Amino acid sequence: QVQLVESGGASVQPGASLRLSCAYSGFAVDNYAMTWVRLAPGKVNEWVAALYRNGFDTDYADSVKGRFTVSRDRSKNIMYLSMENLKPEDSAMYFCGACSGYVCRDPRPNRYDFWGQGTQVTVSS
């Protein structure tokens, strides 16, 4: 059974740091690229960060470049999103997904083979 389970979301103040986790299981991760997408109330989904299928190359949306870092611990089957200098506009539900392409940057959940249930990040003073 395929599972993607996000965790690590919290309510923090502007300028704080958080690390989100996406624990995955039930599929051969070497055959998939993985991604982080966020959805804020009243807004459309926004692609945030991508981890290429090779497990090393990464890409980021301009809105988070330099502040967010995506990585993966293969020994634990977890993908991380490390977030620094959080801003109120980063407040959203964060989802992880896996697609069979070399890289996935689509913000639409139906473009992914596997999708998690999300974890909430709230940034406010």
Short mmCIF file of N, CA and C in Angstrom, two decimals:
data_model
loop_
_atom_site.label_atom_id
_atom_site.label_comp_id
_atom_site.label_asym_id
_atom_site.label_seq_id
_atom_site.Cartn_x
_atom_site.Cartn_y
_atom_site.Cartn_z
N GLN A 1 0.85 -1.20 0.00
CA GLN A 1 0.00 0.00 0.00
C GLN A 1 0.88 1.24 0.00
N VAL A 2 0.62 2.13 -0.96
CA VAL A 2 1.40 3.36 -1.06
C VAL A 2 0.93 4.36 -0.01
N GLN A 3 1.89 4.96 0.65
CA GLN A 3 1.57 6.00 1.61
C GLN A 3 2.56 7.14 1.51
N LEU A 4 2.01 8.36 1.59
CA LEU A 4 2.80 9.57 1.76
C LEU A 4 2.19 10.28 2.96
N VAL A 5 2.97 10.46 4.00
CA VAL A 5 2.46 11.05 5.23
C VAL A 5 3.31 12.25 5.61
N GLU A 6 2.71 13.43 5.54
CA GLU A 6 3.42 14.65 5.91
C GLU A 6 3.28 14.91 7.40
N SER A 7 4.28 15.57 7.95
CA SER A 7 4.24 15.98 9.35
C SER A 7 5.20 17.14 9.56
N GLY A 8 5.12 17.75 10.72
CA GLY A 8 6.05 18.82 11.06
C GLY A 8 5.47 20.21 10.98
N GLY A 9 4.25 20.33 10.48
CA GLY A 9 3.63 21.64 10.42
C GLY A 9 3.35 22.20 11.81
N ALA A 10 3.35 23.53 11.90
CA ALA A 10 3.13 24.18 13.18
C ALA A 10 2.76 25.64 12.97
N SER A 11 2.39 26.30 14.05
CA SER A 11 2.17 27.74 14.04
C SER A 11 3.42 28.41 14.59
N VAL A 12 4.00 29.30 13.80
CA VAL A 12 5.25 29.95 14.19
C VAL A 12 5.18 31.43 13.89
N GLN A 13 6.16 32.16 14.42
CA GLN A 13 6.24 33.59 14.15
C GLN A 13 7.08 33.86 12.90
N PRO A 14 6.89 35.00 12.29
CA PRO A 14 7.74 35.36 11.14
C PRO A 14 9.21 35.30 11.51
N GLY A 15 9.99 34.79 10.57
CA GLY A 15 11.42 34.64 10.80
C GLY A 15 11.83 33.29 11.35
N ALA A 16 10.86 32.51 11.77
CA ALA A 16 11.17 31.20 12.35
C ALA A 16 11.52 30.18 11.27
N SER A 17 11.99 29.03 11.73
CA SER A 17 12.33 27.91 10.84
C SER A 17 11.48 26.70 11.20
N LEU A 18 11.23 25.88 10.20
CA LEU A 18 10.50 24.62 10.39
C LEU A 18 11.07 23.60 9.43
N ARG A 19 10.93 22.33 9.80
CA ARG A 19 11.27 21.26 8.87
C ARG A 19 10.07 20.33 8.74
N LEU A 20 9.56 20.23 7.53
CA LEU A 20 8.47 19.31 7.24
C LEU A 20 9.05 17.97 6.79
N SER A 21 8.32 16.91 7.11
CA SER A 21 8.71 15.57 6.69
C SER A 21 7.61 14.95 5.84
N CYS A 22 8.02 14.15 4.88
CA CYS A 22 7.11 13.35 4.07
C CYS A 22 7.62 11.92 4.10
N ALA A 23 6.99 11.10 4.92
CA ALA A 23 7.38 9.70 5.02
C ALA A 23 6.66 8.92 3.93
N TYR A 24 7.43 8.21 3.12
CA TYR A 24 6.83 7.50 1.99
C TYR A 24 7.10 6.00 2.09
N SER A 25 6.19 5.24 1.50
CA SER A 25 6.33 3.79 1.51
C SER A 25 5.44 3.18 0.45
N GLY A 26 5.76 1.94 0.07
CA GLY A 26 4.90 1.20 -0.83
C GLY A 26 5.17 1.39 -2.31
N PHE A 27 6.22 2.12 -2.67
CA PHE A 27 6.56 2.26 -4.08
C PHE A 27 8.07 2.42 -4.22
N ALA A 28 8.55 2.16 -5.43
CA ALA A 28 9.99 2.23 -5.71
C ALA A 28 10.38 3.67 -5.99
N VAL A 29 10.90 4.33 -4.97
CA VAL A 29 11.14 5.77 -5.06
C VAL A 29 12.14 6.13 -6.17
N ASP A 30 13.02 5.22 -6.54
CA ASP A 30 13.99 5.49 -7.61
C ASP A 30 13.31 5.75 -8.95
N ASN A 31 12.06 5.36 -9.08
CA ASN A 31 11.33 5.54 -10.33
C ASN A 31 10.46 6.79 -10.33
N TYR A 32 10.60 7.59 -9.28
CA TYR A 32 9.71 8.74 -9.13
C TYR A 32 10.47 10.00 -8.74
N ALA A 33 9.97 11.12 -9.25
CA ALA A 33 10.37 12.42 -8.73
C ALA A 33 9.39 12.80 -7.63
N MET A 34 9.84 13.67 -6.75
CA MET A 34 8.96 14.06 -5.65
C MET A 34 8.90 15.57 -5.54
N THR A 35 7.85 16.04 -4.89
CA THR A 35 7.63 17.48 -4.89
C THR A 35 6.92 17.92 -3.63
N TRP A 36 6.98 19.22 -3.36
CA TRP A 36 6.17 19.85 -2.33
C TRP A 36 5.29 20.90 -3.00
N VAL A 37 4.03 20.88 -2.65
CA VAL A 37 3.04 21.82 -3.17
C VAL A 37 2.30 22.40 -1.97
N ARG A 38 1.90 23.65 -2.03
CA ARG A 38 1.15 24.23 -0.91
C ARG A 38 -0.14 24.87 -1.41
N LEU A 39 -1.11 24.88 -0.50
CA LEU A 39 -2.41 25.47 -0.79
C LEU A 39 -2.81 26.35 0.37
N ALA A 40 -3.06 27.63 0.08
CA ALA A 40 -3.51 28.57 1.09
C ALA A 40 -4.98 28.90 0.83
N PRO A 41 -5.72 29.24 1.88
CA PRO A 41 -7.13 29.58 1.70
C PRO A 41 -7.30 30.72 0.71
N GLY A 42 -8.20 30.54 -0.23
CA GLY A 42 -8.47 31.58 -1.20
C GLY A 42 -7.46 31.70 -2.30
N LYS A 43 -6.50 30.81 -2.32
CA LYS A 43 -5.46 30.86 -3.35
C LYS A 43 -5.42 29.54 -4.11
N VAL A 44 -4.78 29.56 -5.26
CA VAL A 44 -4.59 28.33 -6.02
C VAL A 44 -3.37 27.59 -5.48
N ASN A 45 -3.32 26.31 -5.77
CA ASN A 45 -2.15 25.52 -5.39
C ASN A 45 -0.88 26.18 -5.95
N GLU A 46 0.19 26.09 -5.18
CA GLU A 46 1.48 26.63 -5.62
C GLU A 46 2.54 25.56 -5.47
N TRP A 47 3.19 25.24 -6.57
CA TRP A 47 4.33 24.34 -6.48
C TRP A 47 5.44 25.05 -5.73
N VAL A 48 6.12 24.35 -4.82
CA VAL A 48 7.11 24.97 -3.95
C VAL A 48 8.53 24.47 -4.24
N ALA A 49 8.70 23.14 -4.26
CA ALA A 49 10.04 22.58 -4.39
C ALA A 49 9.97 21.20 -5.02
N ALA A 50 10.97 20.88 -5.81
CA ALA A 50 11.02 19.60 -6.49
C ALA A 50 12.32 18.88 -6.21
N LEU A 51 12.23 17.58 -6.03
CA LEU A 51 13.39 16.70 -5.93
C LEU A 51 13.35 15.80 -7.16
N TYR A 52 14.37 15.91 -8.01
CA TYR A 52 14.39 15.15 -9.24
C TYR A 52 14.42 13.64 -8.95
N ARG A 53 14.09 12.89 -9.96
CA ARG A 53 14.06 11.44 -9.81
C ARG A 53 15.42 10.88 -9.42
N ASN A 54 16.50 11.56 -9.78
CA ASN A 54 17.83 11.06 -9.41
C ASN A 54 18.10 11.20 -7.91
N GLY A 55 17.20 11.90 -7.23
CA GLY A 55 17.34 12.02 -5.78
C GLY A 55 18.32 13.07 -5.33
N PHE A 56 18.90 13.79 -6.27
CA PHE A 56 19.93 14.78 -5.91
C PHE A 56 19.57 16.18 -6.39
N ASP A 57 19.21 16.32 -7.65
CA ASP A 57 18.91 17.64 -8.19
C ASP A 57 17.62 18.17 -7.59
N THR A 58 17.60 19.50 -7.42
CA THR A 58 16.44 20.15 -6.82
C THR A 58 16.08 21.40 -7.61
N ASP A 59 14.88 21.88 -7.40
CA ASP A 59 14.41 23.10 -8.02
C ASP A 59 13.40 23.74 -7.08
N TYR A 60 13.32 25.06 -7.14
CA TYR A 60 12.46 25.79 -6.21
C TYR A 60 11.68 26.89 -6.91
N ALA A 61 10.50 27.17 -6.40
CA ALA A 61 9.75 28.33 -6.84
C ALA A 61 10.50 29.59 -6.42
N ASP A 62 10.38 30.64 -7.20
CA ASP A 62 11.08 31.89 -6.89
C ASP A 62 10.70 32.42 -5.51
N SER A 63 9.46 32.16 -5.11
CA SER A 63 8.97 32.70 -3.84
C SER A 63 9.67 32.09 -2.62
N VAL A 64 10.32 30.94 -2.79
CA VAL A 64 10.97 30.28 -1.65
C VAL A 64 12.46 30.06 -1.86
N LYS A 65 12.94 30.39 -3.03
CA LYS A 65 14.35 30.14 -3.35
C LYS A 65 15.25 30.87 -2.35
N GLY A 66 16.23 30.15 -1.84
CA GLY A 66 17.13 30.72 -0.87
C GLY A 66 16.66 30.56 0.57
N ARG A 67 15.42 30.19 0.76
CA ARG A 67 14.87 30.01 2.12
C ARG A 67 14.47 28.56 2.39
N PHE A 68 14.06 27.83 1.36
CA PHE A 68 13.61 26.46 1.51
C PHE A 68 14.63 25.51 0.89
N THR A 69 14.75 24.34 1.48
CA THR A 69 15.64 23.30 0.96
C THR A 69 14.93 21.96 1.02
N VAL A 70 14.91 21.26 -0.10
CA VAL A 70 14.32 19.92 -0.15
C VAL A 70 15.45 18.90 -0.14
N SER A 71 15.23 17.82 0.59
CA SER A 71 16.24 16.76 0.69
C SER A 71 15.55 15.44 0.98
N ARG A 72 16.33 14.37 0.93
CA ARG A 72 15.75 13.06 1.20
C ARG A 72 16.75 12.21 1.97
N ASP A 73 16.24 11.48 2.93
CA ASP A 73 17.03 10.50 3.67
C ASP A 73 16.56 9.13 3.23
N ARG A 74 17.33 8.49 2.39
CA ARG A 74 16.89 7.21 1.84
C ARG A 74 16.87 6.12 2.89
N SER A 75 17.70 6.24 3.89
CA SER A 75 17.73 5.21 4.93
C SER A 75 16.44 5.21 5.76
N LYS A 76 15.78 6.36 5.79
CA LYS A 76 14.54 6.48 6.57
C LYS A 76 13.30 6.58 5.70
N ASN A 77 13.47 6.65 4.39
CA ASN A 77 12.34 6.83 3.47
C ASN A 77 11.55 8.09 3.82
N ILE A 78 12.27 9.18 3.99
CA ILE A 78 11.65 10.46 4.31
C ILE A 78 12.22 11.55 3.41
N MET A 79 11.33 12.37 2.87
CA MET A 79 11.72 13.58 2.17
C MET A 79 11.44 14.75 3.11
N TYR A 80 12.34 15.71 3.12
CA TYR A 80 12.21 16.85 4.01
C TYR A 80 12.03 18.14 3.21
N LEU A 81 11.41 19.11 3.85
CA LEU A 81 11.39 20.48 3.36
C LEU A 81 11.82 21.36 4.54
N SER A 82 13.04 21.84 4.48
CA SER A 82 13.55 22.73 5.52
C SER A 82 13.24 24.16 5.12
N MET A 83 12.59 24.87 6.02
CA MET A 83 12.11 26.21 5.71
C MET A 83 12.72 27.20 6.71
N GLU A 84 13.32 28.24 6.19
CA GLU A 84 13.92 29.27 7.03
C GLU A 84 13.29 30.62 6.74
N ASN A 85 13.46 31.53 7.68
CA ASN A 85 12.96 32.89 7.51
C ASN A 85 11.52 32.89 7.00
N LEU A 86 10.67 32.16 7.70
CA LEU A 86 9.29 32.03 7.26
C LEU A 86 8.56 33.37 7.29
N LYS A 87 7.68 33.54 6.32
CA LYS A 87 6.91 34.76 6.17
C LYS A 87 5.42 34.43 6.28
N PRO A 88 4.59 35.41 6.60
CA PRO A 88 3.14 35.14 6.67
C PRO A 88 2.59 34.54 5.38
N GLU A 89 3.14 34.95 4.26
CA GLU A 89 2.66 34.42 2.98
C GLU A 89 3.05 32.97 2.75
N ASP A 90 3.86 32.40 3.61
CA ASP A 90 4.17 30.97 3.54
C ASP A 90 3.09 30.12 4.22
N SER A 91 2.16 30.76 4.89
CA SER A 91 1.10 30.02 5.57
C SER A 91 0.26 29.26 4.55
N ALA A 92 0.13 27.96 4.76
CA ALA A 92 -0.59 27.11 3.81
C ALA A 92 -0.60 25.69 4.33
N MET A 93 -1.40 24.86 3.67
CA MET A 93 -1.30 23.41 3.86
C MET A 93 -0.26 22.92 2.87
N TYR A 94 0.72 22.18 3.37
CA TYR A 94 1.81 21.69 2.54
C TYR A 94 1.60 20.20 2.25
N PHE A 95 1.70 19.85 0.97
CA PHE A 95 1.50 18.48 0.52
C PHE A 95 2.76 17.98 -0.18
N CYS A 96 3.02 16.69 -0.04
CA CYS A 96 4.07 16.08 -0.84
C CYS A 96 3.42 15.14 -1.86
N GLY A 97 4.09 15.01 -2.99
CA GLY A 97 3.58 14.16 -4.06
C GLY A 97 4.73 13.47 -4.77
N ALA A 98 4.38 12.42 -5.51
CA ALA A 98 5.36 11.69 -6.30
C ALA A 98 4.80 11.49 -7.69
N CYS A 99 5.64 11.74 -8.70
CA CYS A 99 5.22 11.54 -10.08
C CYS A 99 6.26 10.70 -10.80
N SER A 100 5.85 10.06 -11.87
CA SER A 100 6.73 9.14 -12.58
C SER A 100 7.65 9.83 -13.57
N GLY A 101 7.60 11.14 -13.65
CA GLY A 101 8.50 11.86 -14.54
C GLY A 101 9.88 12.07 -13.95
N TYR A 102 10.74 12.75 -14.69
CA TYR A 102 12.08 13.05 -14.20
C TYR A 102 12.05 14.13 -13.13
N VAL A 103 11.10 15.04 -13.30
CA VAL A 103 10.88 16.09 -12.31
C VAL A 103 9.42 16.49 -12.40
N CYS A 104 8.83 16.87 -11.28
CA CYS A 104 7.44 17.30 -11.32
C CYS A 104 7.31 18.65 -10.63
N ARG A 105 6.70 19.58 -11.36
CA ARG A 105 6.50 20.94 -10.84
C ARG A 105 5.03 21.37 -10.95
N ASP A 106 4.18 20.46 -11.29
CA ASP A 106 2.77 20.80 -11.48
C ASP A 106 2.10 20.98 -10.11
N PRO A 107 1.34 22.04 -9.91
CA PRO A 107 0.68 22.25 -8.63
C PRO A 107 -0.62 21.46 -8.46
N ARG A 108 -1.05 20.77 -9.49
CA ARG A 108 -2.33 20.08 -9.44
C ARG A 108 -2.17 18.66 -8.93
N PRO A 109 -2.89 18.30 -7.87
CA PRO A 109 -2.74 16.96 -7.28
C PRO A 109 -3.02 15.83 -8.26
N ASN A 110 -3.93 16.03 -9.21
CA ASN A 110 -4.28 14.93 -10.12
C ASN A 110 -3.19 14.63 -11.14
N ARG A 111 -2.12 15.40 -11.12
CA ARG A 111 -0.99 15.14 -11.99
C ARG A 111 0.04 14.23 -11.35
N TYR A 112 -0.23 13.80 -10.14
CA TYR A 112 0.72 12.98 -9.41
C TYR A 112 0.21 11.56 -9.25
N ASP A 113 1.13 10.63 -9.20
CA ASP A 113 0.77 9.24 -8.98
C ASP A 113 0.38 9.01 -7.53
N PHE A 114 1.09 9.69 -6.62
CA PHE A 114 0.82 9.52 -5.20
C PHE A 114 0.81 10.89 -4.54
N TRP A 115 -0.02 11.02 -3.51
CA TRP A 115 -0.24 12.35 -2.89
C TRP A 115 -0.52 12.15 -1.41
N GLY A 116 -0.03 13.05 -0.59
CA GLY A 116 -0.25 12.94 0.85
C GLY A 116 -1.47 13.71 1.32
N GLN A 117 -1.65 13.74 2.64
CA GLN A 117 -2.84 14.36 3.21
C GLN A 117 -2.58 15.79 3.68
N GLY A 118 -1.32 16.19 3.74
CA GLY A 118 -0.97 17.57 4.05
C GLY A 118 -0.65 17.81 5.51
N THR A 119 0.10 18.88 5.74
CA THR A 119 0.42 19.35 7.09
C THR A 119 0.37 20.88 7.06
N GLN A 120 -0.23 21.46 8.12
CA GLN A 120 -0.52 22.90 8.13
C GLN A 120 0.65 23.70 8.69
N VAL A 121 1.00 24.74 7.97
CA VAL A 121 1.99 25.71 8.44
C VAL A 121 1.31 27.07 8.54
N THR A 122 1.40 27.68 9.70
CA THR A 122 0.83 29.00 9.91
C THR A 122 1.92 29.92 10.44
N VAL A 123 2.09 31.04 9.75
CA VAL A 123 3.12 32.01 10.14
C VAL A 123 2.43 33.33 10.46
N SER A 124 2.45 33.70 11.71
CA SER A 124 1.81 34.96 12.11
C SER A 124 2.44 35.45 13.40
N SER A 125 2.32 36.76 13.60
CA SER A 125 2.85 37.36 14.83
C SER A 125 1.75 37.55 15.86
#
